[in-house]
Coordinates of C-alpha atoms and ligand atoms in Angstrom, one line a residue:
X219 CA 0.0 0.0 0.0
X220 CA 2.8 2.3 0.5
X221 CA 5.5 3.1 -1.1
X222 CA 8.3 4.7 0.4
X223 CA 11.1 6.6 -2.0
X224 CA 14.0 5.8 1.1
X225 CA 13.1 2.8 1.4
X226 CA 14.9 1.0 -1.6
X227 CA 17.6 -1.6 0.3
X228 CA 19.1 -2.7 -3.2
X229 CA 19.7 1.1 -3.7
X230 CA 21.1 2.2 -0.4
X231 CA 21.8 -1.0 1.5
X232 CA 25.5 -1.4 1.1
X233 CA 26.6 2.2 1.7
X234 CA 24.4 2.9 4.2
X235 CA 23.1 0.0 6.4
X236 CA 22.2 1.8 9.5
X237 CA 19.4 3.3 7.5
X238 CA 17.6 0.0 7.8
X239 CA 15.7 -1.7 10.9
X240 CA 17.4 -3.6 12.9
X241 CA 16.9 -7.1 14.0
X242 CA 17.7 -10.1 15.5
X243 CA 21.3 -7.8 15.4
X244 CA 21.4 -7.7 11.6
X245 CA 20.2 -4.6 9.1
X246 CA 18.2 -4.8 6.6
X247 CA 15.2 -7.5 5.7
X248 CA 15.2 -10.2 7.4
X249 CA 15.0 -12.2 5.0
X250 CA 15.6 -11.3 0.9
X251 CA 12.9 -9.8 -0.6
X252 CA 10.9 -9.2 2.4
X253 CA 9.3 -5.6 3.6
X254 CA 11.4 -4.1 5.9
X255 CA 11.1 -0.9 7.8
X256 CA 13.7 1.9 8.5
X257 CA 15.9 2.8 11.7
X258 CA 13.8 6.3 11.6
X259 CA 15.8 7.4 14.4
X260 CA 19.3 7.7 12.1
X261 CA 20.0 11.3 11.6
X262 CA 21.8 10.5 8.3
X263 CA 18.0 8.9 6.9
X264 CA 16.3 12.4 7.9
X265 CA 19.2 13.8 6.0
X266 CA 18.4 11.6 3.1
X267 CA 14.8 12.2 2.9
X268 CA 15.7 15.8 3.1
X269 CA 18.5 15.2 0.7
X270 CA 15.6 13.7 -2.3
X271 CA 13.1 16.4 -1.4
X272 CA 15.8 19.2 -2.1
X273 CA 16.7 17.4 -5.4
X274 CA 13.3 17.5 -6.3
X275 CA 13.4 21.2 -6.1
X276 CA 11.2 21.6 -2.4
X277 CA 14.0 23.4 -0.5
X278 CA 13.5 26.0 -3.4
X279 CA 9.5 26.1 -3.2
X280 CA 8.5 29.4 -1.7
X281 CA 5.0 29.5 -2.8
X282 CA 2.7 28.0 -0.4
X283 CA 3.4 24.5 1.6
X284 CA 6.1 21.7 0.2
X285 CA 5.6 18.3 1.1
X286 CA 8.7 15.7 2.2
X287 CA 7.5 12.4 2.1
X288 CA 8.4 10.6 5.0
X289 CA 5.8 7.9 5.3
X290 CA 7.2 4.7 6.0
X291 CA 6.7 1.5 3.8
X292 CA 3.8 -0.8 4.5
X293 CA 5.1 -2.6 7.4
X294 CA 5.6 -2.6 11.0
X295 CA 8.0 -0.4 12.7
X296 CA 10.7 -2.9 13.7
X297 CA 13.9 -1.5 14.0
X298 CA 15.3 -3.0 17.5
X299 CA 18.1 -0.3 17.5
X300 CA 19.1 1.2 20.4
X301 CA 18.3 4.8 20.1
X302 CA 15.1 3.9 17.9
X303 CA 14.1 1.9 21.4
X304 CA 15.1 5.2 23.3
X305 CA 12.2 7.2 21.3
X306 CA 9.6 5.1 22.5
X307 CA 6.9 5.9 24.8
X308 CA 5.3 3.8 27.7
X309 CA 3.5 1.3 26.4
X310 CA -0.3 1.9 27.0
X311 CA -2.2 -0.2 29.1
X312 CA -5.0 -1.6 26.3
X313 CA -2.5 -1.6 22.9
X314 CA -3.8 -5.0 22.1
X315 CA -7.3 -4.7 23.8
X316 CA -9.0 -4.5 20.4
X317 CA -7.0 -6.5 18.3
X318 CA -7.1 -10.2 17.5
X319 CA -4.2 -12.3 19.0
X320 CA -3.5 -13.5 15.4
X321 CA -3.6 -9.9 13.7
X322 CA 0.2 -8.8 12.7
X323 CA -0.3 -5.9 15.2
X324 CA -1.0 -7.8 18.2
X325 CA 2.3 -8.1 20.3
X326 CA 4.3 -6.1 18.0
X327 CA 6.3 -3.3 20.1
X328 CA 4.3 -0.2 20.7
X329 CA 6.4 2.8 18.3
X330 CA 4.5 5.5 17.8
X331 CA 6.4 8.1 20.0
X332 CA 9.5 6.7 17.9
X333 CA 8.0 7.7 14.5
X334 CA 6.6 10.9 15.5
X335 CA 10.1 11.7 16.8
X336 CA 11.3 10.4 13.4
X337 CA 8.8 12.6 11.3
X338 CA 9.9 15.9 14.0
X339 CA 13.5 15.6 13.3
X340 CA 12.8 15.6 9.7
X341 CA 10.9 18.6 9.7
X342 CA 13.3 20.5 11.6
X343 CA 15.8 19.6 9.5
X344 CA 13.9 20.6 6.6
X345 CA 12.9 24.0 8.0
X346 CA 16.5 24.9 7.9
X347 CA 16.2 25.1 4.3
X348 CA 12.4 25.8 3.6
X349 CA 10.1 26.8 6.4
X350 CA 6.9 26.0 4.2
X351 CA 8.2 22.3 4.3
X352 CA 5.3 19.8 5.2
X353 CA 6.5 16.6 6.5
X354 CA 4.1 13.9 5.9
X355 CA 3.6 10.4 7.6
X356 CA 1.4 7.7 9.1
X357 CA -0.3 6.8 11.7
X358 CA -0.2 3.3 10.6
X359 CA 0.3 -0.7 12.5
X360 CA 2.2 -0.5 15.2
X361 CA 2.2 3.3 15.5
X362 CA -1.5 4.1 15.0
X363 CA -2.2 4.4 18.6
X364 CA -1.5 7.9 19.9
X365 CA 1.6 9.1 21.2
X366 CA 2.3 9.0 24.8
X367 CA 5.5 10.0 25.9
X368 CA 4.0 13.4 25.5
X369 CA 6.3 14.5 22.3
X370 CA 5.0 18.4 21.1
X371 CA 4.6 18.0 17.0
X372 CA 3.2 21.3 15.2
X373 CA 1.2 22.0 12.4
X374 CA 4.2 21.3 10.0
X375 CA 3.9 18.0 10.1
X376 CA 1.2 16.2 8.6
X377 CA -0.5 12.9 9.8
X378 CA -2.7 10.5 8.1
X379 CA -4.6 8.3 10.3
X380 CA -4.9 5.3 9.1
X381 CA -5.9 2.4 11.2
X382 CA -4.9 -1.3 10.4
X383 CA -8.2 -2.7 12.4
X384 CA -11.3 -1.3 13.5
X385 CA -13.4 -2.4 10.8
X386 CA -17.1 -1.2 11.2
X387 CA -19.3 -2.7 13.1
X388 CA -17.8 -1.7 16.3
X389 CA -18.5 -2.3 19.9
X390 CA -19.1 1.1 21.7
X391 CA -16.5 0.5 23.9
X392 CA -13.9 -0.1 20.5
X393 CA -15.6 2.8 19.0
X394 CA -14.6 5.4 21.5
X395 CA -10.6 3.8 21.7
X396 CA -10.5 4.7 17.8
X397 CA -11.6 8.1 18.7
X398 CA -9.2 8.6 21.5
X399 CA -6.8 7.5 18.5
X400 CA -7.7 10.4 16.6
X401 CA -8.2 12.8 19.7
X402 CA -4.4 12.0 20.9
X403 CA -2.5 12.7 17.7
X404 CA -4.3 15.9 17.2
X405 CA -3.3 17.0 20.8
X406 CA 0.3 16.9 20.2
X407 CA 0.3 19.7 17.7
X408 CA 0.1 17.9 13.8
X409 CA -2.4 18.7 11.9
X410 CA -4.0 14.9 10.6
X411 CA -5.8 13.7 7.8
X412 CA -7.9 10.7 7.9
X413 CA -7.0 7.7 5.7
X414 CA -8.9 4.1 6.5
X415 CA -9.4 1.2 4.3
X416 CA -12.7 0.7 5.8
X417 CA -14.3 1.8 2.5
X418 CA -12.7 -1.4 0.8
X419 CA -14.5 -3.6 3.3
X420 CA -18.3 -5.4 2.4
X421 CA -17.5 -6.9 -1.5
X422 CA -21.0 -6.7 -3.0
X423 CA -23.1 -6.7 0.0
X424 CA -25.7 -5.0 1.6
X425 CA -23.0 -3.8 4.2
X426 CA -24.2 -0.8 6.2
X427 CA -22.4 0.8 8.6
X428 CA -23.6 4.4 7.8
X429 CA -24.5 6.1 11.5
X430 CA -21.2 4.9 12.9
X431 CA -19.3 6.5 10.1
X432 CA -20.5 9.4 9.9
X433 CA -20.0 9.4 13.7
X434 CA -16.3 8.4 13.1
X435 CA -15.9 11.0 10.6
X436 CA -17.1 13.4 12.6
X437 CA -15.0 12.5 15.5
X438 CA -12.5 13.1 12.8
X439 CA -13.3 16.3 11.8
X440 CA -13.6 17.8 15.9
X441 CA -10.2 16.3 16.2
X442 CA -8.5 19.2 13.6
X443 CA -9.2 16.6 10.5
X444 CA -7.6 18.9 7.3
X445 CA -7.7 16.5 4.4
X446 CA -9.0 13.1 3.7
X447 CA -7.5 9.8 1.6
X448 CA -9.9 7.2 1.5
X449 CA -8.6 4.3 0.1
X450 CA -11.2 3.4 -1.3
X451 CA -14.4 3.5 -3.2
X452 CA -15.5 0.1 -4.7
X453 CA -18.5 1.3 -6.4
X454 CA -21.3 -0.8 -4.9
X455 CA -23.7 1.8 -5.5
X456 CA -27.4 0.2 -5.0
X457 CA -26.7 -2.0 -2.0
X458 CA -24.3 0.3 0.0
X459 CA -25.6 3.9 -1.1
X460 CA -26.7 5.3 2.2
X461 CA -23.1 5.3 3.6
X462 CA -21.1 6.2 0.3
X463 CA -24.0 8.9 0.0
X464 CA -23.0 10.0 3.4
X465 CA -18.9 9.8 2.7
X466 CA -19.5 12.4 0.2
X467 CA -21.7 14.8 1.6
X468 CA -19.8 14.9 5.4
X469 CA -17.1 16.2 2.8
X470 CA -18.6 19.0 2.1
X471 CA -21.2 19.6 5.6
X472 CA -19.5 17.7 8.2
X473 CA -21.4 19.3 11.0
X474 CA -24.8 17.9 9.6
X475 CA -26.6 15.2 11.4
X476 CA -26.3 11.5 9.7
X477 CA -30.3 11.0 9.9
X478 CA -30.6 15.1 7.8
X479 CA -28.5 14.5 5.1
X480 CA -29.8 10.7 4.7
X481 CA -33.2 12.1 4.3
X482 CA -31.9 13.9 1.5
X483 CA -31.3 10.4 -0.1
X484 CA -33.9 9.0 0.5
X485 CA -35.9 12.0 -0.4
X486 CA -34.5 10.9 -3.9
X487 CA -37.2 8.1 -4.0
X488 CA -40.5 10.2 -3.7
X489 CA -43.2 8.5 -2.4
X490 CA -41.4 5.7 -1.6
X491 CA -39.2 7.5 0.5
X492 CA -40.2 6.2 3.7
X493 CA -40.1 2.8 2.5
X494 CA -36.6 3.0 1.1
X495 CA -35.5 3.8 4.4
X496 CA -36.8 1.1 6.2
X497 CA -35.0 -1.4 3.7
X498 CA -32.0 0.4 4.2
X499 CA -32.6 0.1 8.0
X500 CA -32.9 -3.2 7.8
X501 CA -29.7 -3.8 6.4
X502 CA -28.1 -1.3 9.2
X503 CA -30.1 -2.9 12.4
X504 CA -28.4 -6.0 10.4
X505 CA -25.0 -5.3 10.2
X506 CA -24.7 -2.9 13.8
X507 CA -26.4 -5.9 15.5
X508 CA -24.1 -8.8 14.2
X509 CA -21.0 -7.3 14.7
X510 CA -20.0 -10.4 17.3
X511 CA -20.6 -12.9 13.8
X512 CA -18.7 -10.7 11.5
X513 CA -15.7 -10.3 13.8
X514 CA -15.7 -14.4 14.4
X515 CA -16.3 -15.5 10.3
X516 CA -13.7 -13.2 9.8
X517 CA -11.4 -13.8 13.0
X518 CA -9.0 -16.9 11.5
X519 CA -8.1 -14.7 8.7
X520 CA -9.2 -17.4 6.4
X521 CA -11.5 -14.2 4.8
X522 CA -10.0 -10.8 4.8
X523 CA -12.4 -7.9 4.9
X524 CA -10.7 -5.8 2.3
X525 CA -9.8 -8.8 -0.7
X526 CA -11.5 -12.4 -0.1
X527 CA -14.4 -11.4 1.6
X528 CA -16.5 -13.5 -0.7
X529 CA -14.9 -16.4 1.1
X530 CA -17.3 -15.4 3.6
X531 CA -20.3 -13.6 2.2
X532 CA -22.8 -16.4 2.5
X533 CA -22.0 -17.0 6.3
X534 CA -22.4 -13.1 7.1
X535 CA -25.6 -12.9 4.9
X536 CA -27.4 -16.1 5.3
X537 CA -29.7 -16.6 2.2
X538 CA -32.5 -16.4 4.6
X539 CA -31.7 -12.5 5.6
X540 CA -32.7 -11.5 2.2
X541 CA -36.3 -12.4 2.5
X542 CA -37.2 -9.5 4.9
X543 CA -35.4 -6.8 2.6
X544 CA -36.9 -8.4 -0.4
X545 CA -40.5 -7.6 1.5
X546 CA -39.4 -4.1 2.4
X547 CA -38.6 -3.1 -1.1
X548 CA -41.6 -5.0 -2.4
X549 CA -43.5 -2.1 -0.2
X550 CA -41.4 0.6 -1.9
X551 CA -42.2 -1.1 -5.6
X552 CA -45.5 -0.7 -5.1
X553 CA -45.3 3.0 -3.7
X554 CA -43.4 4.5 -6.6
X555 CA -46.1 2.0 -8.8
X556 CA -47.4 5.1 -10.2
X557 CA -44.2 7.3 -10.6
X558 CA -41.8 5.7 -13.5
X559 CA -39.0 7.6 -12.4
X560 CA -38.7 6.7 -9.4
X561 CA -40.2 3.0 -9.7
X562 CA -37.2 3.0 -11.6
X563 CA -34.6 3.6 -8.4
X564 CA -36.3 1.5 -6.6
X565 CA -35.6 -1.1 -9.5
X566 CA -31.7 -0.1 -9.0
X567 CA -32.3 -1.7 -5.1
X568 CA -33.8 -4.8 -6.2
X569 CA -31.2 -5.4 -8.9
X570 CA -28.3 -4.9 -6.1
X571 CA -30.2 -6.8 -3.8
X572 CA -30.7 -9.5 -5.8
X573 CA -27.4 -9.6 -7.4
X574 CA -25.8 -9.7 -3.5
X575 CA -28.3 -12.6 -2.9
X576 CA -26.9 -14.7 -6.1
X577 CA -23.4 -13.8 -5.2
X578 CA -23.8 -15.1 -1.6
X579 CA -25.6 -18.4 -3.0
X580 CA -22.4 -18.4 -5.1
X581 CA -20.0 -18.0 -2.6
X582 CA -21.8 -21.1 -0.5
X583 CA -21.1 -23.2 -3.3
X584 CA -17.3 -22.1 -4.0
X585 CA -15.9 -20.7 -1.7
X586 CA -12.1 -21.6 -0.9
X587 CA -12.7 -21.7 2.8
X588 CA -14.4 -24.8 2.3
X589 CA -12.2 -27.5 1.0
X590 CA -15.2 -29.5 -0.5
X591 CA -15.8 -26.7 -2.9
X592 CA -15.6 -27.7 -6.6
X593 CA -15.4 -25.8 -9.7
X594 CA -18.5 -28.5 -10.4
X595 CA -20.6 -27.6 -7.1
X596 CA -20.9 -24.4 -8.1
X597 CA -21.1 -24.2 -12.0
X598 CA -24.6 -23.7 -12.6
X599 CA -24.5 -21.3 -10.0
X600 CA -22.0 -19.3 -10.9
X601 CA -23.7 -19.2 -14.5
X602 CA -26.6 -17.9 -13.4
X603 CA -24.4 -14.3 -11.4
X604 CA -22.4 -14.4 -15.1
X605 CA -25.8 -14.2 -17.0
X606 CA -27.2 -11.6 -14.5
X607 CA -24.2 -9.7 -14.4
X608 CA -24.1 -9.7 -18.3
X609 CA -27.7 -8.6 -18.4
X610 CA -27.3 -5.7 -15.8
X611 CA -24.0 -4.5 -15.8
X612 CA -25.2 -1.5 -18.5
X613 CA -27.3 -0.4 -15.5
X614 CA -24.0 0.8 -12.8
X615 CA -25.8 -0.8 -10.0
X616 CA -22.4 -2.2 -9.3
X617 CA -18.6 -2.1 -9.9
X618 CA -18.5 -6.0 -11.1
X619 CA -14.9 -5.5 -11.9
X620 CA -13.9 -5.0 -8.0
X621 CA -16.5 -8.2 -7.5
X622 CA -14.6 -10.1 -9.7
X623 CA -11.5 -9.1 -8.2
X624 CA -12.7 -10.4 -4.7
X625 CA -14.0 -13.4 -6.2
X626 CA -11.0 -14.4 -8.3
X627 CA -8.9 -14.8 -4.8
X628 CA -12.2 -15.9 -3.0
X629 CA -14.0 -18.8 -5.0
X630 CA -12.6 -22.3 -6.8
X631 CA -12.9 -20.8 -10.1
X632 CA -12.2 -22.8 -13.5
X633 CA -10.3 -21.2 -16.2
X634 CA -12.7 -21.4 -18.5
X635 CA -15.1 -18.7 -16.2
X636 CA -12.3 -16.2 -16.6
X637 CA -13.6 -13.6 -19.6
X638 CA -11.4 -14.1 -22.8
X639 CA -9.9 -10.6 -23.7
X640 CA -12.1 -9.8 -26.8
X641 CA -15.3 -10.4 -24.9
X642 CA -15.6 -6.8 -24.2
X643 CA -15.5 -4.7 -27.6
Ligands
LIG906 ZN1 16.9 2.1 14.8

């Protein structure tokens, strides 16, 4: 996910060793070709990231801010150095509270005072030669959790948020830790911009996690928020629209309530408004009250919420939880009966809806956490979400090429289900 322009071993390695993590007493990955993080307390690797952001002309920038990227690469923060260890902060009392024993996180050396140290010295460095310089890092694995040595940032340096857990649904209790996250890094001085993955999370389903959110975002936003990254937007308009609806407009009005600016959505559907609503409520009541099943289908890693999750659609969405939406949008058919326009929204639900439904009876039949799944089990199956994909995809209800890519890694698929290049003109 990240890439970090110091971070090249095969580049700098040999000359400069002690720019790499140590462990186990040597530098360097551990092993070849494995992610490795840097020894961010080395005043000659602050010299080098200063070094490549001068050579790219942002000592010389005078108009307006000039970022130095010093966001690590997408690992934990390992080094076992000794002065790296001297950055540290206490350890806080719940850093594994809300994380699975088998996530990589849990266990892993609490660093965050370490790398906000790290992203400081690099700033002041920089400021020698620019005072407009923006250093920019992570709040990221094992330094997500706030500071708490107590280290003084300033609003030079710039901090994206971006949790490695903490997928929605969330216990209360979780809920508020996160926000303490958010709250802590703000109070030492940075200025932070949220950046989660939780938008990659649900695959095709009717995953709706919209209040909490928005109240997540907002938290955010109270906490100084100047910028967001999301990372990302898999386009599964018609089943998830009342929290992507929300993403977008707590851009632009974060101080409005959840329930205003979703009425504004559902607003959208007329005189089936108030029906639309209570499918989508459904779906949330659905998702906020199951959070203890999602966490445990997705606990052994077996599924992973942001790229197999169609490992595990069927057992998070039983067939039988369809029937109740199916009713409730029946009930909003049959209000818009006499309005073509929006009879026709309420047809982009029930094409979602159904298409979730045949992916989840799909993903019963195939689905590579189940070692009895054959290409064979699941054939006819499988034809039937081709043909209705084939049928609807014209219609946007869905971006089938992210389903596909979850599927692909998800699902005992046979080569000849895999499209043939020309099939698309
Ligand atoms: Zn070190």
């Amino acid at each position: 996910m990240l890439v970090c322009s110091f971070g090249e071993s095969d580049k700098y390695g040999e000359e400069h060793p002690e720019w790499f993590q140590l462990v186990k007493g040597r530098r360097g990955p551990e092993k070849a070709g494995a992610r490795f993080s840097m020894c961010v307390s080395n005043p000659g690797l602050h010299a080098q990231i200063v070094k490549l952001w001068r050579d790219r002309g942002g000592a010389a920038k005078r108009d307006g801010p000039c970022f130095v990227n010093a966001v690590e690469n997408d690992v934990p923060g390992q080094c076992e150095c000794e002065n790296c260890r001297a950055w540290d902060g206490p350890t806080p009392p719940d850093v594994n509270k809300f994380y699975a024993p088998n996530f990589k996180v849990y266990g892993a050396r609490f660093v965050s005072d370490r790398y906000a140290r790290f992203l400081l010295a690099v700033q002041q460095l920089a400021a020698k030669e620019n005072p407009n310089a923006v250093v920019v890092g992570y709040a990221y694995l094992n330094y997500f959790q706030a500071p708490t040595s107590g280290v003084k940032l300033n609003d030079h340096i710039l901090i994206g948020l971006c949790p490695s857990a903490g997928w929605y649904p969330r216990n209360d209790d979780e809920h508020a830790w996160y926000k303490a996250q958010w709250a802590g890094w703000s109070s030492t001085g940075a200025r932070v911009f949220f950046r989660p993955n939780y938008f990659l999370d649900g695959y095709s389903m009717p995953f709706n996690f919209a209040h909490q959110f928005a109240d997540d975002f907002q938290s955010v936003v109270r906490a100084g928020m100047v910028a967001t990254d999301f990372d990302a937007l898999t386009g599964q308009w018609s089943t998830e629209g009342p929290s992507l609806y929300l993403l977008m407009r707590l851009h632009t009005q974060p101080d409005a309530t959840a329930d205003d600016l979703l009425a504004d959505y559902y607003s959208g559907f007329g005189p089936a408004g108030a029906q639309v609503k209570a499918y989508f409520d459904y779906w949330e009541n659905y998702t906020m009250k199951n959070r203890q099943t999602i966490t445990d289908v997705f606990f052994d890693r077996v599924a992973i919420r942001w790229r197999t999750w169609a490992k595990a659609a069927h057992r998070v969405f039983p067939p039988e939880t369809f029937a109740p939406a199916e009713a409730l949008l029946a009930k909003a058919a049959a209000a818009a009966m006499h309005d073509p326009e929006v009879r026709a929204r309420v047809a982009f639900l029930e094409t979602g809806l159904a298409h979730a439904k045949l992916c989840v009876e799909t993903a019963s039949l195939l689905t590579l956490a189940d070692p009895s799944s054959t290409v064979e089990r699941g054939r006819d199956k499988l034809a039937e979400l081709l043909a209705f994909r084939r049928k609807h995809e014209r219609e946007w209800f869905a971006n089938l090429n992210h389903d596909a890519w979850v599927e692909d890694l998800s699902w005992k698929l046979a080569t000849e289900t895999r499209q043939p290049a020309d099939y698309y003109p």
